[in-house]
Short mmCIF file of C-alpha atoms in Angstrom, two decimals:
data_model
loop_
_atom_site.label_atom_id
_atom_site.label_comp_id
_atom_site.label_asym_id
_atom_site.label_seq_id
_atom_site.Cartn_x
_atom_site.Cartn_y
_atom_site.Cartn_z
CA UNK A 130 180.76 124.74 224.50
CA UNK A 131 176.97 125.10 224.18
CA UNK A 132 176.60 124.07 227.83
CA UNK A 133 178.92 126.92 228.83
CA UNK A 134 177.22 129.49 226.59
CA UNK A 135 173.55 128.66 227.21
CA UNK A 136 173.79 127.30 230.80
CA UNK A 137 170.67 125.11 230.71
CA UNK A 138 170.11 122.18 232.99
CA UNK A 139 172.07 119.26 231.51
CA UNK A 140 168.96 117.22 230.76
CA UNK A 141 167.46 120.09 228.75
CA UNK A 142 170.59 120.47 226.61
CA UNK A 143 171.08 116.76 226.02
CA UNK A 144 167.45 116.30 224.97
CA UNK A 145 167.31 119.51 222.88
CA UNK A 146 165.53 119.13 219.55
CA UNK A 147 166.22 121.02 216.36
CA UNK A 148 162.55 121.97 216.06
CA UNK A 149 162.91 124.05 219.25
CA UNK A 150 165.87 126.09 217.95
CA UNK A 151 165.18 129.31 216.00
CA UNK A 152 168.55 130.34 214.58
CA UNK A 153 167.10 133.40 212.82
CA UNK A 154 165.54 134.84 215.98
CA UNK A 155 168.48 133.46 218.03
CA UNK A 156 166.17 131.70 220.50
CA UNK A 157 165.91 128.23 221.99
CA UNK A 158 162.38 127.38 223.12
CA UNK A 159 162.67 124.67 225.77
CA UNK A 160 159.36 122.78 226.08
CA UNK A 161 157.68 122.49 229.48
CA UNK A 162 158.38 118.75 229.60
CA UNK A 163 162.14 119.43 229.55
CA UNK A 164 162.07 122.06 232.32
CA UNK A 165 162.29 121.39 236.05
CA UNK A 166 159.47 123.91 236.57
CA UNK A 167 157.31 122.13 233.95
CA UNK A 168 156.76 125.47 232.20
CA UNK A 169 158.20 126.41 228.79
CA UNK A 170 161.30 128.57 228.82
CA UNK A 171 163.02 130.70 226.19
CA UNK A 172 166.82 130.92 226.09
CA UNK A 173 168.35 133.79 224.08
CA UNK A 174 171.29 132.57 222.00
CA UNK A 175 174.48 134.59 221.63
CA UNK A 176 176.06 135.06 218.21
CA UNK A 177 178.74 132.50 219.09
CA UNK A 178 176.15 129.97 220.23
CA UNK A 179 174.35 130.41 216.89
CA UNK A 180 177.66 129.87 215.02
CA UNK A 181 178.22 126.65 216.95
CA UNK A 182 174.64 125.51 216.34
CA UNK A 183 174.95 126.18 212.59
CA UNK A 184 178.11 124.05 212.51
CA UNK A 185 176.45 121.35 214.61
CA UNK A 186 173.46 121.36 212.24
CA UNK A 187 175.75 120.26 209.40
CA UNK A 188 176.55 117.18 211.49
CA UNK A 189 173.27 116.30 213.24
CA UNK A 190 170.62 118.44 211.52
CA UNK A 191 168.97 115.41 209.92
CA UNK A 192 168.25 113.99 213.42
CA UNK A 193 165.54 115.00 215.86
CA UNK A 194 168.03 115.87 218.62
CA UNK A 195 171.04 118.16 218.56
CA UNK A 196 173.00 115.37 220.24
CA UNK A 197 171.60 112.07 218.95
CA UNK A 198 172.59 108.87 220.65
CA UNK A 199 174.84 106.41 218.85
CA UNK A 200 173.15 103.26 220.12
CA UNK A 201 169.56 102.58 221.11
CA UNK A 202 168.98 102.48 224.84
CA UNK A 203 168.24 99.21 226.55
CA UNK A 204 165.15 100.56 228.27
CA UNK A 205 162.20 101.48 226.05
CA UNK A 206 162.30 105.20 225.37
CA UNK A 207 159.24 107.43 225.11
CA UNK A 208 161.11 109.56 222.57
CA UNK A 209 164.02 109.04 220.17
CA UNK A 210 167.40 108.64 221.82
CA UNK A 211 169.89 111.36 222.60
CA UNK A 212 173.26 111.15 224.32
CA UNK A 213 173.26 110.51 228.05
CA UNK A 214 174.62 112.61 230.89
CA UNK A 215 177.26 109.92 231.45
CA UNK A 216 178.45 110.35 227.85
CA UNK A 217 178.65 114.14 228.34
CA UNK A 218 180.57 113.81 231.63
CA UNK A 219 182.99 111.36 230.01
CA UNK A 220 183.62 113.88 227.22
CA UNK A 221 184.43 116.57 229.81
CA UNK A 222 186.82 114.19 231.58
CA UNK A 223 188.54 113.33 228.28
CA UNK A 224 189.19 117.05 227.81
CA UNK A 225 191.20 116.92 231.03
CA UNK A 226 188.62 118.35 233.44
CA UNK A 227 188.77 115.40 235.81
CA UNK A 228 190.85 117.06 238.50
CA UNK A 229 194.08 115.28 237.53
CA UNK A 230 195.41 117.85 235.03
CA UNK A 231 197.22 120.91 236.46
CA UNK A 232 195.15 124.03 235.87
CA UNK A 233 191.99 122.08 235.06
CA UNK A 234 189.65 121.39 237.96
CA UNK A 235 187.06 118.63 238.07
CA UNK A 236 184.00 119.73 236.13
CA UNK A 237 180.48 118.51 235.33
CA UNK A 238 177.72 119.62 232.97
CA UNK A 239 175.85 121.27 235.84
CA UNK A 240 179.05 123.07 236.85
CA UNK A 241 178.66 125.43 233.88
CA UNK A 242 175.60 126.85 235.62
CA UNK A 243 177.57 127.51 238.81
CA UNK A 244 180.39 129.08 236.81
CA UNK A 245 177.93 131.38 235.00
CA UNK A 246 176.39 132.50 238.29
CA UNK A 247 179.74 133.17 239.95
CA UNK A 248 181.20 135.07 236.99
CA UNK A 249 178.04 137.12 236.37
CA UNK A 250 177.50 138.14 239.97
CA UNK A 251 181.21 138.84 240.56
CA UNK A 252 181.11 141.13 237.51
CA UNK A 253 178.17 143.00 239.06
CA UNK A 254 175.47 141.72 236.71
CA UNK A 255 171.85 141.98 237.84
CA UNK A 256 170.88 139.16 240.21
CA UNK A 257 167.32 138.74 238.91
CA UNK A 258 168.46 138.64 235.26
CA UNK A 259 171.16 136.10 236.17
CA UNK A 260 168.60 133.94 238.01
CA UNK A 261 166.15 134.21 235.12
CA UNK A 262 168.85 133.20 232.63
CA UNK A 263 169.17 129.97 234.61
CA UNK A 264 165.42 129.46 234.80
CA UNK A 265 165.60 129.98 238.56
CA UNK A 266 162.76 131.39 240.54
CA UNK A 267 163.49 133.62 243.51
CA UNK A 268 160.20 134.56 245.17
CA UNK A 269 161.72 137.58 246.93
CA UNK A 270 163.37 138.85 243.73
CA UNK A 271 160.13 138.37 241.79
CA UNK A 272 158.19 140.32 244.42
CA UNK A 273 160.75 143.13 244.23
CA UNK A 274 160.29 143.08 240.44
CA UNK A 275 156.53 143.56 240.86
CA UNK A 276 155.22 140.04 240.33
CA UNK A 277 152.37 139.25 242.68
CA UNK A 278 152.42 135.53 242.04
CA UNK A 279 154.78 132.79 241.02
CA UNK A 280 152.34 131.65 238.34
CA UNK A 281 152.48 135.13 236.74
CA UNK A 282 156.23 134.74 236.20
CA UNK A 283 156.04 131.11 235.07
CA UNK A 284 153.64 131.98 232.27
CA UNK A 285 155.94 134.78 231.08
CA UNK A 286 158.89 132.72 229.83
CA UNK A 287 160.16 135.66 227.79
CA UNK A 288 160.27 138.00 230.82
CA UNK A 289 163.37 140.22 230.66
CA UNK A 290 164.32 138.56 227.37
CA UNK A 291 166.32 141.58 226.13
CA UNK A 292 168.26 141.79 229.40
CA UNK A 293 168.92 138.04 229.28
CA UNK A 294 170.04 138.37 225.64
CA UNK A 295 172.51 141.12 226.61
CA UNK A 296 173.80 139.00 229.50
CA UNK A 297 174.21 135.97 227.20
CA UNK A 298 176.11 138.06 224.66
CA UNK A 299 178.39 139.55 227.36
CA UNK A 300 179.10 136.10 228.80
CA UNK A 301 179.72 134.63 225.36
CA UNK A 302 182.20 137.41 224.43
CA UNK A 303 184.04 136.82 227.70
CA UNK A 304 184.35 133.09 226.92
CA UNK A 305 185.35 133.71 223.32
CA UNK A 306 188.15 136.06 224.37
CA UNK A 307 189.48 133.43 226.79
CA UNK A 308 189.11 130.71 224.13
CA UNK A 309 190.98 132.72 221.51
CA UNK A 310 193.71 133.70 224.00
CA UNK A 311 194.18 130.03 224.93
CA UNK A 312 194.40 129.10 221.24
CA UNK A 313 197.23 131.64 220.82
CA UNK A 314 199.19 130.28 223.80
CA UNK A 315 201.90 127.78 222.83
CA UNK A 316 201.32 124.40 224.44
CA UNK A 317 204.12 122.75 226.37
CA UNK A 318 205.30 119.51 224.80
CA UNK A 319 205.11 116.46 227.03
CA UNK A 320 208.45 114.70 227.46
CA UNK A 321 208.63 110.95 227.41
#
């Protein structure tokens, strides 16, 4: 659910460390090393994301990573282990999102980013704020927003933070409503 609510790149979520999460300020500070742009990035966390993180902390809070690996990797790691993308994709498939279950299309970790973009833009949300929430850089949009250089934006990882927080909260409420509605729907029993 965190992948759907925070829409980071899969590698950033899977390698996320507790030290980078500020539950009080409701912010996730992704270090430069974990970003494709190699610049630090701040992700505002919705109330639901914070609830999930608090629950997750009871399970993995004594580890470095939010999602610690179960077994050590075969290759020497430069940092402590966390779960792999393959593990995450297998979990999504086990939930039925492998394309074989009616009503559930094939899905991947990165697909949450596409879903966020499509839903936000279809709902008329601001394009630049949506791109910034994903950590995307659109040179034309940045120029329209008054940035004279790409470097100027990259050093301002909290640019439009309030707008991104509002977008995250809107998106989270939308998902929570769908989640709660699905929980209320009686499930059909499979016949043998």
